[in-house]
Coordinates of C-alpha atoms in Angstrom, one line a residue:
M194 CA 21.8 -23.5 2.5
K195 CA 25.4 -23.2 3.5
E196 CA 25.2 -19.4 3.9
K197 CA 22.3 -17.7 5.5
T198 CA 20.7 -15.0 3.4
I199 CA 20.1 -11.5 4.8
D200 CA 16.3 -12.0 4.6
Y201 CA 16.6 -15.3 6.4
I202 CA 18.6 -13.7 9.3
L203 CA 16.1 -10.8 9.6
R204 CA 13.1 -13.2 9.5
A205 CA 14.6 -15.7 11.9
T206 CA 15.6 -13.0 14.3
W207 CA 12.2 -11.2 14.2
Q208 CA 10.4 -14.6 14.7
A209 CA 12.6 -15.2 17.8
V210 CA 11.9 -11.7 19.2
S211 CA 8.2 -12.1 18.4
R212 CA 8.1 -15.5 20.2
M213 CA 10.0 -14.0 23.2
Y214 CA 7.6 -11.1 23.5
N215 CA 4.5 -13.4 23.1
D216 CA 5.8 -15.8 25.7
E217 CA 6.4 -12.8 28.1
A218 CA 3.0 -11.3 27.3
Q219 CA 1.2 -14.6 28.0
N220 CA 2.4 -14.4 31.6
F221 CA 0.1 -11.3 31.8
G222 CA -2.8 -12.6 29.7
A223 CA -1.8 -10.6 26.7
S224 CA 0.0 -10.8 23.4
M225 CA 2.8 -9.0 21.6
A226 CA 0.2 -7.3 19.4
T227 CA -1.6 -6.0 22.5
G228 CA 1.6 -4.6 24.0
F229 CA 2.6 -3.1 20.7
A230 CA -0.8 -1.5 20.3
L231 CA -0.6 -0.1 23.9
L232 CA 2.8 1.5 23.1
S233 CA 1.5 2.9 19.8
M234 CA -1.4 4.8 21.4
D235 CA -1.2 8.3 22.9
K236 CA -1.5 7.7 26.6
D237 CA -3.3 10.9 27.3
N238 CA -5.1 12.4 24.2
G239 CA -6.5 9.4 22.4
T240 CA -5.5 8.0 19.1
P241 CA -7.5 7.9 15.9
S242 CA -8.1 4.2 15.1
T243 CA -7.2 4.9 11.4
S244 CA -3.7 5.9 12.4
L245 CA -2.9 2.7 14.3
G246 CA -2.8 0.3 11.4
P247 CA -0.1 2.1 9.4
K248 CA 1.8 3.0 12.6
M249 CA 1.9 -0.7 13.6
G250 CA 2.2 -2.2 10.2
M251 CA -1.0 -4.3 10.8
E252 CA -3.7 -5.2 8.4
A253 CA -7.2 -3.8 9.3
T254 CA -8.7 -7.2 10.2
S255 CA -5.9 -8.1 12.6
L256 CA -6.0 -4.6 14.1
T257 CA -9.8 -4.8 14.5
R258 CA -9.4 -8.2 16.4
T259 CA -6.7 -6.8 18.6
L260 CA -8.7 -3.7 19.5
K261 CA -11.8 -5.7 20.2
S262 CA -9.8 -8.0 22.5
M263 CA -8.3 -4.9 24.2
E264 CA -11.7 -3.4 24.7
D265 CA -13.1 -6.6 26.1
K266 CA -10.2 -6.7 28.6
G267 CA -10.9 -3.1 29.7
L268 CA -7.6 -1.8 28.3
I269 CA -9.2 0.8 26.0
I270 CA -12.4 2.6 25.3
R271 CA -13.6 4.1 22.0
K272 CA -15.2 7.5 21.7
K273 CA -16.4 9.5 18.7
N274 CA -13.9 12.0 17.4
P275 CA -15.2 15.4 18.4
D276 CA -13.4 17.0 15.4
D277 CA -14.7 14.4 12.9
G278 CA -18.0 12.6 13.7
R279 CA -17.2 9.8 11.3
G280 CA -14.0 8.9 13.2
V281 CA -13.2 7.1 16.4
L282 CA -10.6 7.9 19.0
I283 CA -9.2 5.2 21.2
Y284 CA -8.3 6.0 24.8
L285 CA -6.4 4.0 27.3
T286 CA -8.2 3.2 30.5
D287 CA -6.3 3.4 33.8
F288 CA -5.8 -0.4 33.4
G289 CA -4.6 0.2 29.9
R290 CA -2.1 2.8 31.1
E291 CA -0.8 0.3 33.7
K292 CA -0.4 -2.4 31.1
R293 CA 1.2 0.1 28.7
E294 CA 3.9 0.8 31.4
L295 CA 4.4 -2.9 31.8
S296 CA 4.9 -3.2 28.0
R297 CA 7.3 -0.3 27.9
N298 CA 9.4 -1.8 30.7
T299 CA 9.5 -5.1 28.8
V300 CA 10.8 -3.5 25.7
L301 CA 13.3 -1.4 27.7
K302 CA 14.6 -4.6 29.4
F303 CA 15.1 -6.2 26.0
N304 CA 17.0 -3.2 24.8
E305 CA 19.1 -3.0 28.0
T306 CA 20.0 -6.7 27.8
V307 CA 21.1 -6.5 24.2
K308 CA 23.1 -3.4 24.9
K309 CA 25.0 -5.2 27.7
H310 CA 26.0 -7.9 25.2
V311 CA 26.6 -5.9 22.0
S312 CA 29.0 -3.0 21.7
E313 CA 27.7 0.5 20.9
E314 CA 29.7 0.4 17.6
K315 CA 28.1 -2.9 16.5
L316 CA 24.6 -1.6 17.4
K317 CA 25.3 1.6 15.4
H318 CA 26.3 -0.6 12.4
F319 CA 23.2 -2.8 12.9
T320 CA 21.0 0.4 12.8
E321 CA 22.8 1.7 9.7
V322 CA 22.3 -1.6 7.9
T323 CA 18.6 -1.8 8.7
D324 CA 18.2 1.9 7.7
I325 CA 19.8 1.1 4.4
I326 CA 17.6 -2.0 3.8
N327 CA 14.4 0.0 4.7
E328 CA 15.5 2.8 2.3
L329 CA 16.2 0.4 -0.5
I330 CA 12.7 -1.1 0.0
L331 CA 11.0 2.2 0.4
E332 CA 12.6 3.6 -2.8
K333 CA 11.8 0.4 -4.7
K334 CA 15.5 -0.1 -5.5
I335 CA 15.4 -3.9 -5.1
Y336 CA 12.4 -4.9 -7.2
N337 CA 11.5 -2.1 -9.6
N338 CA 9.1 -3.5 -12.2
K339 CA 10.7 -1.3 -14.9
E340 CA 14.2 -2.6 -14.1
N341 CA 13.0 -6.2 -13.8
T342 CA 11.3 -6.0 -17.2
T343 CA 14.4 -4.6 -18.7
D344 CA 16.6 -7.3 -17.1
Q345 CA 14.3 -10.0 -18.4
K346 CA 14.5 -8.7 -22.0
I347 CA 18.3 -8.6 -21.7
N348 CA 18.5 -12.1 -20.4
R349 CA 16.4 -13.6 -23.2

């Protein structure tokens, strides 16, 4: 491809960021998914396990594996939800809080470094563009089955 497509740029950039975070996390015996999960949990009041998947954009099986690994490493504990006996709340252990802070500092360092190399104006435009892309996807304005069906009929 002579020109990179928007999705290629997004995918390649995210893969590079993901690789960078995983490389950094390996230095501490963790993974990017573990760090992200730590940051997605309420550090004091516990987090319903059912809210983590949607919050992190993870499939249930991947999340289950990640949480099991975190529990095995002593980062989290699971307790029955006192308000809903069927549910489970996930709490950070002291060790989990410590690793959460490490994850937080890692993300902040990434942000600070990017901000040193990219102007505020360019970052604002980047955010605006990604917001528009997310909105187009959320509102199904890119691939709307009704529109695609109509387009196909017109092209025949």
